[in-house]
């Protein structure tokens, strides 16, 4: 039973696959597998353990007619053609929950970093420009007590809201369907349509998946609705934001700053973005803690092995559709 693992994973995860009888073709390097390597090595695979850097589409499925399970190492699955996999009877799985806290922590790290100019301050201090303390020197924006707008109120959005309570923030959220009033009260949040949320928030944090409906959800018009003193935080997916419009808005002072973990054409940055002082730019590390990446590997392996054994994987995106075809 050939299994292609497209990324270097913790040793323990690969060992588990081998102990379960899989013939593992593992990618031994930290850099992602490129397209040519993926297409060549997926041939003959029954199982695939892949990541966000692999585009899993018809071409991949055509190369591996025996493929039965595509186990994604991550929660977002916009890089996988789940509909096509379903038509071919291929199970697709992901790793929700285990990365929620790490990603919510990072969203909060970006909120604090942009508001208090943490990275800019570090740059100044290292370059010898910390020469004095003064009442009006290097002022940032207060986070405590401000309004946070959360766009996409799922697992990570709710985890960000929990953290905001510790900062006495008012939390607005937008979702396709508002929560029950009682649930809103329990969480200390209030529903607001996107336009109202954008206009009222001091920090707007994005937590929607990338879908045809959320691509460029935040464009020039939406950015123009934000307060000039507000910050945009994106730890969701780059294409949710029109990055060119964001650069123009930041240049023109339309909003005060942005904290980004993800980019529209990753790993490329839109020209001009890296020249701005009022942005903090991270290299897509939302889930990148030792603890979380270890749990993600365990979950992806469990999903893969359960699917290969013909059982319902714990986190399967298309079980109902595929189960009849197997
Ligand atoms: P989730 O629990 O599925 O939450 C997503 C929420 O967005 C759901 O409540 C969904 O509502 C809502 N939503 C979908 N389309 C919407 C729309 N058009 N307008 C408003 N709300 C909409 O997913 P999660 O675990 O929180 O993860 C969210 C995303 O974060 C992932 O898809 C992934 O892309 C990203 N992520 C990034 C990193 C990183 O490294 N930076 C790490 C982990 C995750 P419904 O219930 O109505 O669908």
mmCIF file of C-alpha atoms and ligand atoms in Angstrom:
data_model
loop_
_atom_site.group_PDB
_atom_site.id
_atom_site.type_symbol
_atom_site.label_atom_id
_atom_site.label_comp_id
_atom_site.label_asym_id
_atom_site.label_seq_id
_atom_site.Cartn_x
_atom_site.Cartn_y
_atom_site.Cartn_z
ATOM 1 C CA UNK A 1 0.000 0.000 0.000
ATOM 2 C CA UNK A 2 1.958 3.002 -1.260
ATOM 3 C CA UNK A 3 1.586 6.267 0.630
ATOM 4 C CA UNK A 4 3.148 9.488 -0.633
ATOM 5 C CA UNK A 5 4.008 11.994 2.101
ATOM 6 C CA UNK A 6 4.760 15.279 0.351
ATOM 7 C CA UNK A 7 6.390 17.081 3.286
ATOM 8 C CA UNK A 8 8.976 16.311 5.939
ATOM 9 C CA UNK A 9 6.955 15.378 9.033
ATOM 10 C CA UNK A 10 7.908 14.538 12.616
ATOM 11 C CA UNK A 11 9.629 11.074 12.563
ATOM 12 C CA UNK A 12 6.995 9.568 14.852
ATOM 13 C CA UNK A 13 4.227 10.194 12.304
ATOM 14 C CA UNK A 14 6.126 8.464 9.505
ATOM 15 C CA UNK A 15 7.001 5.578 11.857
ATOM 16 C CA UNK A 16 3.304 5.061 12.550
ATOM 17 C CA UNK A 17 2.572 4.751 8.840
ATOM 18 C CA UNK A 18 5.396 2.228 8.373
ATOM 19 C CA UNK A 19 4.274 0.193 11.405
ATOM 20 C CA UNK A 20 0.767 0.095 9.919
ATOM 21 C CA UNK A 21 2.234 -1.610 6.844
ATOM 22 C CA UNK A 22 2.432 1.370 4.484
ATOM 23 C CA UNK A 23 5.159 1.599 1.875
ATOM 24 C CA UNK A 24 6.043 5.238 2.578
ATOM 25 C CA UNK A 25 7.561 7.475 -0.068
ATOM 26 C CA UNK A 26 8.497 10.435 2.091
ATOM 27 C CA UNK A 27 9.847 13.828 1.091
ATOM 28 C CA UNK A 28 13.039 14.159 3.074
ATOM 29 C CA UNK A 29 13.571 17.890 2.642
ATOM 30 C CA UNK A 30 12.162 20.858 4.538
ATOM 31 C CA UNK A 31 11.384 22.727 1.294
ATOM 32 C CA UNK A 32 8.027 21.741 -0.248
ATOM 33 C CA UNK A 33 7.833 19.130 -2.986
ATOM 34 C CA UNK A 34 7.520 20.841 -6.377
ATOM 35 C CA UNK A 35 4.811 20.127 -8.944
ATOM 36 C CA UNK A 36 6.943 17.847 -11.137
ATOM 37 C CA UNK A 37 8.032 15.781 -8.129
ATOM 38 C CA UNK A 38 4.444 15.489 -6.903
ATOM 39 C CA UNK A 39 3.127 14.342 -10.288
ATOM 40 C CA UNK A 40 5.927 11.826 -10.723
ATOM 41 C CA UNK A 41 5.837 10.383 -7.233
ATOM 42 C CA UNK A 42 2.084 10.173 -6.696
ATOM 43 C CA UNK A 43 1.868 7.409 -9.341
ATOM 44 C CA UNK A 44 0.787 4.154 -7.748
ATOM 45 C CA UNK A 45 -0.163 5.785 -4.427
ATOM 46 C CA UNK A 46 -3.279 4.662 -2.551
ATOM 47 C CA UNK A 47 -2.747 7.233 0.176
ATOM 48 C CA UNK A 48 -1.530 10.811 0.001
ATOM 49 C CA UNK A 49 -0.524 12.995 2.931
ATOM 50 C CA UNK A 50 -0.292 16.532 1.562
ATOM 51 C CA UNK A 51 -0.023 20.151 2.676
ATOM 52 C CA UNK A 52 -1.178 23.584 1.569
ATOM 53 C CA UNK A 53 1.758 23.914 -0.834
ATOM 54 C CA UNK A 54 0.482 20.992 -2.971
ATOM 55 C CA UNK A 55 -2.292 21.703 -5.464
ATOM 56 C CA UNK A 56 -4.359 18.529 -5.452
ATOM 57 C CA UNK A 57 -6.443 18.549 -8.615
ATOM 58 C CA UNK A 58 -7.549 16.422 -11.584
ATOM 59 C CA UNK A 59 -4.015 16.169 -12.926
ATOM 60 C CA UNK A 60 -2.829 14.627 -9.658
ATOM 61 C CA UNK A 61 -5.832 12.287 -9.498
ATOM 62 C CA UNK A 62 -5.231 11.218 -13.119
ATOM 63 C CA UNK A 63 -1.681 10.195 -12.213
ATOM 64 C CA UNK A 64 -2.887 8.114 -9.287
ATOM 65 C CA UNK A 65 -5.982 6.173 -10.333
ATOM 66 C CA UNK A 66 -5.624 3.933 -7.269
ATOM 67 C CA UNK A 67 -5.742 6.854 -4.820
ATOM 68 C CA UNK A 68 -8.257 6.269 -2.008
ATOM 69 C CA UNK A 69 -7.406 8.907 0.621
ATOM 70 C CA UNK A 70 -5.949 12.428 0.453
ATOM 71 C CA UNK A 71 -5.145 13.450 4.017
ATOM 72 C CA UNK A 72 -4.421 17.139 4.333
ATOM 73 C CA UNK A 73 -1.987 18.370 6.961
ATOM 74 C CA UNK A 74 -3.968 21.507 7.847
ATOM 75 C CA UNK A 75 -7.538 22.671 8.318
ATOM 76 C CA UNK A 76 -7.946 24.825 5.193
ATOM 77 C CA UNK A 77 -8.545 22.776 2.049
ATOM 78 C CA UNK A 78 -8.903 25.398 -0.701
ATOM 79 C CA UNK A 79 -5.903 23.817 -2.499
ATOM 80 C CA UNK A 80 -7.754 20.503 -2.915
ATOM 81 C CA UNK A 81 -10.472 19.847 -5.492
ATOM 82 C CA UNK A 82 -12.753 18.128 -2.985
ATOM 83 C CA UNK A 83 -15.653 17.908 -5.453
ATOM 84 C CA UNK A 84 -13.525 16.073 -8.023
ATOM 85 C CA UNK A 85 -12.088 13.789 -5.329
ATOM 86 C CA UNK A 86 -15.640 12.945 -4.283
ATOM 87 C CA UNK A 87 -16.633 12.078 -7.835
ATOM 88 C CA UNK A 88 -13.685 9.689 -8.017
ATOM 89 C CA UNK A 89 -14.405 8.089 -4.647
ATOM 90 C CA UNK A 90 -11.359 9.600 -2.939
ATOM 91 C CA UNK A 91 -11.744 10.557 0.720
ATOM 92 C CA UNK A 92 -10.396 13.975 1.704
ATOM 93 C CA UNK A 93 -9.563 14.695 5.348
ATOM 94 C CA UNK A 94 -8.205 17.672 7.292
ATOM 95 C CA UNK A 95 -6.926 18.574 10.783
ATOM 96 C CA UNK A 96 -9.345 20.959 12.538
ATOM 97 C CA UNK A 97 -9.325 21.973 16.242
ATOM 98 C CA UNK A 98 -5.717 21.026 17.026
ATOM 99 C CA UNK A 99 -4.438 24.232 15.414
ATOM 100 C CA UNK A 100 -7.177 26.564 16.638
ATOM 101 C CA UNK A 101 -5.350 27.919 19.707
ATOM 102 C CA UNK A 102 -2.004 28.359 17.960
ATOM 103 C CA UNK A 103 -3.621 30.300 15.106
ATOM 104 C CA UNK A 104 -5.750 32.425 17.445
ATOM 105 C CA UNK A 105 -2.620 33.178 19.501
ATOM 106 C CA UNK A 106 -0.863 34.328 16.342
ATOM 107 C CA UNK A 107 -3.775 36.559 15.322
ATOM 108 C CA UNK A 108 -3.494 38.173 18.740
ATOM 109 C CA UNK A 109 0.270 38.439 18.436
ATOM 110 C CA UNK A 110 -0.303 40.399 15.201
ATOM 111 C CA UNK A 111 -2.918 42.633 16.845
ATOM 112 C CA UNK A 112 -0.484 43.533 19.608
ATOM 113 C CA UNK A 113 2.494 43.784 17.258
ATOM 114 C CA UNK A 114 0.867 46.248 14.870
ATOM 115 C CA UNK A 115 -0.828 48.308 17.570
ATOM 116 C CA UNK A 116 2.255 48.651 19.755
ATOM 117 C CA UNK A 117 4.768 48.752 16.875
ATOM 118 C CA UNK A 118 6.645 45.789 18.316
ATOM 119 C CA UNK A 119 8.605 44.816 15.207
ATOM 120 C CA UNK A 120 9.368 48.426 14.259
ATOM 121 C CA UNK A 121 10.575 49.017 17.837
ATOM 122 C CA UNK A 122 12.816 45.964 17.685
ATOM 123 C CA UNK A 123 14.315 47.198 14.404
ATOM 124 C CA UNK A 124 14.975 50.635 15.904
ATOM 125 C CA UNK A 125 16.532 49.286 19.074
ATOM 126 C CA UNK A 126 18.848 46.883 17.246
ATOM 127 C CA UNK A 127 20.011 49.627 14.902
ATOM 128 C CA UNK A 128 21.091 51.806 17.824
ATOM 129 C CA UNK A 129 18.227 54.296 17.567
ATOM 130 C CA UNK A 130 16.981 53.840 21.156
ATOM 131 C CA UNK A 131 18.527 56.990 22.610
ATOM 132 C CA UNK A 132 15.989 58.296 25.137
ATOM 133 C CA UNK A 133 12.594 57.818 26.830
ATOM 134 C CA UNK A 134 10.115 60.647 26.225
ATOM 135 C CA UNK A 135 6.375 61.151 26.766
ATOM 136 C CA UNK A 136 5.601 61.584 23.078
ATOM 137 C CA UNK A 137 8.143 59.166 21.684
ATOM 138 C CA UNK A 138 7.168 56.087 19.651
ATOM 139 C CA UNK A 139 3.491 56.047 20.549
ATOM 140 C CA UNK A 140 1.272 53.202 19.479
ATOM 141 C CA UNK A 141 -2.423 52.405 19.764
ATOM 142 C CA UNK A 142 -4.100 50.994 22.872
ATOM 143 C CA UNK A 143 -5.554 47.498 22.403
ATOM 144 C CA UNK A 144 -7.394 47.106 25.713
ATOM 145 C CA UNK A 145 -10.990 48.268 25.635
ATOM 146 C CA UNK A 146 -11.126 48.665 21.841
ATOM 147 C CA UNK A 147 -13.549 47.067 19.378
ATOM 148 C CA UNK A 148 -12.492 43.911 17.584
ATOM 149 C CA UNK A 149 -14.385 42.789 14.477
ATOM 150 C CA UNK A 150 -14.119 39.099 13.654
ATOM 151 C CA UNK A 151 -14.970 38.074 10.097
ATOM 152 C CA UNK A 152 -15.836 34.354 10.050
ATOM 153 C CA UNK A 153 -16.928 33.101 13.427
ATOM 154 C CA UNK A 154 -15.898 29.439 13.394
ATOM 155 C CA UNK A 155 -13.365 27.622 15.553
ATOM 156 C CA UNK A 156 -10.513 30.130 15.196
ATOM 157 C CA UNK A 157 -12.747 33.216 15.130
ATOM 158 C CA UNK A 158 -14.329 32.152 18.428
ATOM 159 C CA UNK A 159 -10.917 31.418 19.963
ATOM 160 C CA UNK A 160 -9.809 34.952 19.050
ATOM 161 C CA UNK A 161 -12.988 36.312 20.696
ATOM 162 C CA UNK A 162 -12.120 34.421 23.919
ATOM 163 C CA UNK A 163 -8.687 36.053 23.976
ATOM 164 C CA UNK A 164 -10.235 39.495 23.345
ATOM 165 C CA UNK A 165 -12.269 39.189 26.535
ATOM 166 C CA UNK A 166 -9.025 39.225 28.507
ATOM 167 C CA UNK A 167 -8.311 42.608 26.916
ATOM 168 C CA UNK A 168 -11.776 43.973 27.794
ATOM 169 C CA UNK A 169 -12.533 44.422 24.108
ATOM 170 C CA UNK A 170 -15.996 44.724 22.574
ATOM 171 C CA UNK A 171 -16.308 41.947 20.045
ATOM 172 C CA UNK A 172 -18.386 42.162 16.871
ATOM 173 C CA UNK A 173 -18.571 39.219 14.513
ATOM 174 C CA UNK A 174 -19.957 38.553 11.089
ATOM 175 C CA UNK A 175 -21.107 35.158 9.889
ATOM 176 C CA UNK A 176 -23.468 33.730 7.336
ATOM 177 C CA UNK A 177 -25.922 33.007 10.127
ATOM 178 C CA UNK A 178 -25.971 34.875 13.468
ATOM 179 C CA UNK A 179 -25.741 32.844 16.668
ATOM 180 C CA UNK A 180 -28.684 32.511 19.056
ATOM 181 C CA UNK A 181 -28.941 35.530 21.385
ATOM 182 C CA UNK A 182 -28.189 33.337 24.410
ATOM 183 C CA UNK A 183 -25.013 32.037 22.780
ATOM 184 C CA UNK A 184 -23.957 35.604 21.917
ATOM 185 C CA UNK A 185 -24.429 36.611 25.544
ATOM 186 C CA UNK A 186 -22.458 33.604 26.762
ATOM 187 C CA UNK A 187 -19.547 34.490 24.465
ATOM 188 C CA UNK A 188 -19.869 38.253 25.044
ATOM 189 C CA UNK A 189 -20.133 39.057 21.318
ATOM 190 C CA UNK A 190 -22.580 40.844 19.033
ATOM 191 C CA UNK A 191 -23.456 40.079 15.391
ATOM 192 C CA UNK A 192 -22.902 42.874 12.864
ATOM 193 C CA UNK A 193 -23.210 42.762 9.082
ATOM 194 C CA UNK A 194 -19.803 43.114 7.382
ATOM 195 C CA UNK A 195 -20.188 46.796 6.480
ATOM 196 C CA UNK A 196 -21.159 47.773 10.019
ATOM 197 C CA UNK A 197 -18.361 45.661 11.484
ATOM 198 C CA UNK A 198 -15.798 47.312 9.204
ATOM 199 C CA UNK A 199 -16.999 50.798 10.089
ATOM 200 C CA UNK A 200 -17.046 50.228 13.849
ATOM 201 C CA UNK A 201 -13.984 48.090 14.532
ATOM 202 C CA UNK A 202 -10.560 49.255 15.657
ATOM 203 C CA UNK A 203 -9.142 45.863 14.654
ATOM 204 C CA UNK A 204 -10.617 43.626 11.949
ATOM 205 C CA UNK A 205 -9.429 40.017 12.074
ATOM 206 C CA UNK A 206 -10.198 37.599 9.226
ATOM 207 C CA UNK A 207 -11.071 33.940 9.905
ATOM 208 C CA UNK A 208 -13.118 32.762 6.920
ATOM 209 C CA UNK A 209 -11.998 29.877 4.721
ATOM 210 C CA UNK A 210 -11.016 30.719 1.125
ATOM 211 C CA UNK A 211 -14.010 29.948 -1.097
ATOM 212 C CA UNK A 212 -15.374 31.553 -4.273
ATOM 213 C CA UNK A 213 -17.569 33.703 -1.974
ATOM 214 C CA UNK A 214 -14.702 34.908 0.246
ATOM 215 C CA UNK A 215 -12.105 35.615 -2.488
ATOM 216 C CA UNK A 216 -11.440 39.385 -2.295
ATOM 217 C CA UNK A 217 -14.076 39.703 0.431
ATOM 218 C CA UNK A 218 -11.948 42.638 1.576
ATOM 219 C CA UNK A 219 -11.245 44.924 -1.376
ATOM 220 C CA UNK A 220 -10.866 48.664 -1.953
ATOM 221 C CA UNK A 221 -14.501 49.392 -1.065
ATOM 222 C CA UNK A 222 -14.424 47.393 2.170
ATOM 223 C CA UNK A 223 -11.091 48.944 3.193
ATOM 224 C CA UNK A 224 -12.568 52.392 2.580
ATOM 225 C CA UNK A 225 -15.287 51.612 5.115
ATOM 226 C CA UNK A 226 -12.722 51.025 7.874
ATOM 227 C CA UNK A 227 -11.670 53.804 10.243
ATOM 228 C CA UNK A 228 -8.385 55.519 9.298
ATOM 229 C CA UNK A 229 -7.179 54.521 12.783
ATOM 230 C CA UNK A 230 -8.038 50.821 12.314
ATOM 231 C CA UNK A 231 -5.857 47.771 11.635
ATOM 232 C CA UNK A 232 -6.497 44.740 9.423
ATOM 233 C CA UNK A 233 -5.264 41.313 10.564
ATOM 234 C CA UNK A 234 -5.223 38.340 8.186
ATOM 235 C CA UNK A 235 -4.351 34.856 9.404
ATOM 236 C CA UNK A 236 -6.976 33.188 7.166
ATOM 237 C CA UNK A 237 -5.950 32.999 3.500
ATOM 238 C CA UNK A 238 -4.216 35.638 1.387
ATOM 239 C CA UNK A 239 -6.743 35.853 -1.471
ATOM 240 C CA UNK A 240 -9.496 36.842 0.996
ATOM 241 C CA UNK A 241 -7.889 40.297 0.739
ATOM 242 C CA UNK A 242 -7.248 42.208 -2.489
ATOM 243 C CA UNK A 243 -3.593 42.783 -1.638
ATOM 244 C CA UNK A 244 -3.044 45.487 -4.271
ATOM 245 C CA UNK A 245 -5.975 47.453 -2.831
ATOM 246 C CA UNK A 246 -4.548 46.927 0.659
ATOM 247 C CA UNK A 247 -1.157 48.357 -0.334
ATOM 248 C CA UNK A 248 -2.858 51.377 -1.907
ATOM 249 C CA UNK A 249 -5.054 51.917 1.145
ATOM 250 C CA UNK A 250 -2.084 51.669 3.521
ATOM 251 C CA UNK A 251 -0.024 54.056 1.363
ATOM 252 C CA UNK A 252 -2.830 56.586 1.332
ATOM 253 C CA UNK A 253 -3.425 56.396 5.089
ATOM 254 C CA UNK A 254 -6.871 54.835 4.632
ATOM 255 C CA UNK A 255 -6.152 52.497 7.558
ATOM 256 C CA UNK A 256 -3.369 52.687 10.126
ATOM 257 C CA UNK A 257 -1.735 49.318 9.609
ATOM 258 C CA UNK A 258 -1.984 45.612 8.896
ATOM 259 C CA UNK A 259 -0.710 42.357 10.325
ATOM 260 C CA UNK A 260 -0.485 39.562 7.775
ATOM 261 C CA UNK A 261 0.437 35.895 8.012
ATOM 262 C CA UNK A 262 -0.849 34.955 4.558
ATOM 263 C CA UNK A 263 -0.560 36.494 1.077
ATOM 264 C CA UNK A 264 -2.505 36.564 -2.127
ATOM 265 C CA UNK A 265 0.278 34.927 -4.197
ATOM 266 C CA UNK A 266 2.259 33.171 -1.520
ATOM 267 C CA UNK A 267 5.219 33.295 -1.080
ATOM 268 C CA UNK A 268 5.334 36.376 -3.364
ATOM 269 C CA UNK A 269 4.417 39.753 -1.850
ATOM 270 C CA UNK A 270 2.556 42.453 -3.759
ATOM 271 C CA UNK A 271 5.099 45.153 -4.726
ATOM 272 C CA UNK A 272 5.197 47.911 -2.133
ATOM 273 C CA UNK A 273 3.918 45.820 0.774
ATOM 274 C CA UNK A 274 7.346 45.146 2.265
ATOM 275 C CA UNK A 275 8.305 48.846 1.999
ATOM 276 C CA UNK A 276 5.606 49.887 4.451
ATOM 277 C CA UNK A 277 6.618 50.428 8.088
ATOM 278 C CA UNK A 278 3.083 50.020 9.425
ATOM 279 C CA UNK A 279 2.719 46.351 8.478
ATOM 280 C CA UNK A 280 3.926 43.229 10.235
ATOM 281 C CA UNK A 281 4.550 40.389 7.791
ATOM 282 C CA UNK A 282 4.875 36.781 8.927
ATOM 283 C CA UNK A 283 5.713 33.754 6.738
ATOM 284 C CA UNK A 284 2.437 31.777 7.129
ATOM 285 C CA UNK A 285 3.138 30.429 10.605
ATOM 286 C CA UNK A 286 -0.353 30.391 12.151
ATOM 287 C CA UNK A 287 -0.091 26.782 13.286
ATOM 288 C CA UNK A 288 3.693 26.675 13.558
ATOM 289 C CA UNK A 289 4.367 25.556 17.115
ATOM 290 C CA UNK A 290 6.090 22.274 17.957
ATOM 291 C CA UNK A 291 3.036 21.115 19.915
ATOM 292 C CA UNK A 292 0.493 21.961 17.232
ATOM 293 C CA UNK A 293 2.497 20.658 14.275
ATOM 294 C CA UNK A 294 3.007 17.379 16.171
ATOM 295 C CA UNK A 295 -0.740 17.052 16.837
ATOM 296 C CA UNK A 296 -1.528 17.898 13.203
ATOM 297 C CA UNK A 297 0.799 15.112 12.040
ATOM 298 C CA UNK A 298 -0.826 12.613 14.423
ATOM 299 C CA UNK A 299 -4.291 13.609 13.222
ATOM 300 C CA UNK A 300 -3.389 13.489 9.520
ATOM 301 C CA UNK A 301 -1.855 10.028 9.961
ATOM 302 C CA UNK A 302 -4.893 8.771 11.873
ATOM 303 C CA UNK A 303 -7.233 10.118 9.184
ATOM 304 C CA UNK A 304 -5.153 8.470 6.475
ATOM 305 C CA UNK A 305 -4.921 5.073 8.167
ATOM 306 C CA UNK A 306 -8.616 4.962 9.031
ATOM 307 C CA UNK A 307 -9.553 5.858 5.459
ATOM 308 C CA UNK A 308 -7.198 3.259 3.981
ATOM 309 C CA UNK A 309 -8.711 0.673 6.336
ATOM 310 C CA UNK A 310 -12.141 1.469 4.865
ATOM 311 C CA UNK A 311 -13.404 3.162 8.018
ATOM 312 C CA UNK A 312 -14.705 6.704 8.422
ATOM 313 C CA UNK A 313 -11.719 8.960 9.248
ATOM 314 C CA UNK A 314 -12.274 11.180 12.311
ATOM 315 C CA UNK A 315 -12.117 14.372 10.205
ATOM 316 C CA UNK A 316 -13.435 13.619 6.750
ATOM 317 C CA UNK A 317 -14.786 16.285 4.371
ATOM 318 C CA UNK A 318 -16.683 14.039 1.951
ATOM 319 C CA UNK A 319 -17.528 10.768 3.739
ATOM 320 C CA UNK A 320 -21.230 10.798 2.862
ATOM 321 C CA UNK A 321 -20.498 11.289 -0.812
ATOM 322 C CA UNK A 322 -17.674 8.777 -1.060
ATOM 323 C CA UNK A 323 -18.836 5.976 1.201
ATOM 324 C CA UNK A 324 -21.361 4.652 -1.333
ATOM 325 C CA UNK A 325 -18.715 4.506 -4.043
ATOM 326 C CA UNK A 326 -16.259 2.307 -2.169
HETATM 327 P P1 LIG B 1 -14.156 27.035 10.575
HETATM 328 O O1 LIG B 1 -14.371 26.545 11.968
HETATM 329 O O2 LIG B 1 -14.767 26.305 9.437
HETATM 330 O O3 LIG B 1 -14.575 28.572 10.546
HETATM 331 C C1 LIG B 1 -14.766 29.300 9.380
HETATM 332 C C2 LIG B 1 -15.998 30.154 9.583
HETATM 333 O O4 LIG B 1 -16.120 31.038 8.469
HETATM 334 C C3 LIG B 1 -17.278 29.327 9.664
HETATM 335 O O5 LIG B 1 -18.002 29.748 10.784
HETATM 336 C C4 LIG B 1 -17.995 29.683 8.364
HETATM 337 O O6 LIG B 1 -19.390 29.728 8.521
HETATM 338 C C5 LIG B 1 -17.501 31.101 8.143
HETATM 339 N N1 LIG B 1 -17.718 31.525 6.766
HETATM 340 C C6 LIG B 1 -17.553 30.824 5.631
HETATM 341 N N2 LIG B 1 -17.846 31.584 4.572
HETATM 342 C C7 LIG B 1 -18.236 32.789 5.063
HETATM 343 C C8 LIG B 1 -18.672 33.985 4.467
HETATM 344 N N3 LIG B 1 -18.798 34.106 3.146
HETATM 345 N N4 LIG B 1 -18.973 35.030 5.279
HETATM 346 C C9 LIG B 1 -18.868 34.927 6.626
HETATM 347 N N5 LIG B 1 -18.469 33.804 7.249
HETATM 348 C C10 LIG B 1 -18.154 32.750 6.467
HETATM 349 O O7 LIG B 1 -12.603 27.093 10.234
HETATM 350 P P2 LIG B 1 -11.400 27.426 11.232
HETATM 351 O O8 LIG B 1 -10.850 26.172 11.801
HETATM 352 O O9 LIG B 1 -11.816 28.536 12.139
HETATM 353 O O10 LIG B 1 -10.325 27.974 10.171
HETATM 354 C C11 LIG B 1 -10.606 29.109 9.395
HETATM 355 C C12 LIG B 1 -9.576 29.290 8.306
HETATM 356 O O11 LIG B 1 -8.358 29.723 8.865
HETATM 357 C C13 LIG B 1 -9.194 28.010 7.552
HETATM 358 O O12 LIG B 1 -10.099 27.706 6.512
HETATM 359 C C14 LIG B 1 -7.821 28.315 7.025
HETATM 360 O O13 LIG B 1 -7.904 28.830 5.715
HETATM 361 C C15 LIG B 1 -7.303 29.402 7.974
HETATM 362 N N6 LIG B 1 -6.153 28.953 8.775
HETATM 363 C C16 LIG B 1 -4.958 29.577 8.610
HETATM 364 C C17 LIG B 1 -3.876 29.193 9.367
HETATM 365 C C18 LIG B 1 -2.539 29.868 9.212
HETATM 366 O O14 LIG B 1 -1.527 29.205 9.299
HETATM 367 N N7 LIG B 1 -2.499 31.171 9.053
HETATM 368 C C19 LIG B 1 -3.995 28.153 10.301
HETATM 369 C C20 LIG B 1 -5.232 27.543 10.442
HETATM 370 C C21 LIG B 1 -6.300 27.954 9.673
HETATM 371 P P3 LIG B 1 -20.335 28.518 8.051
HETATM 372 O O15 LIG B 1 -20.413 27.643 9.261
HETATM 373 O O16 LIG B 1 -21.586 29.218 7.684
HETATM 374 O O17 LIG B 1 -19.649 27.839 6.893
#
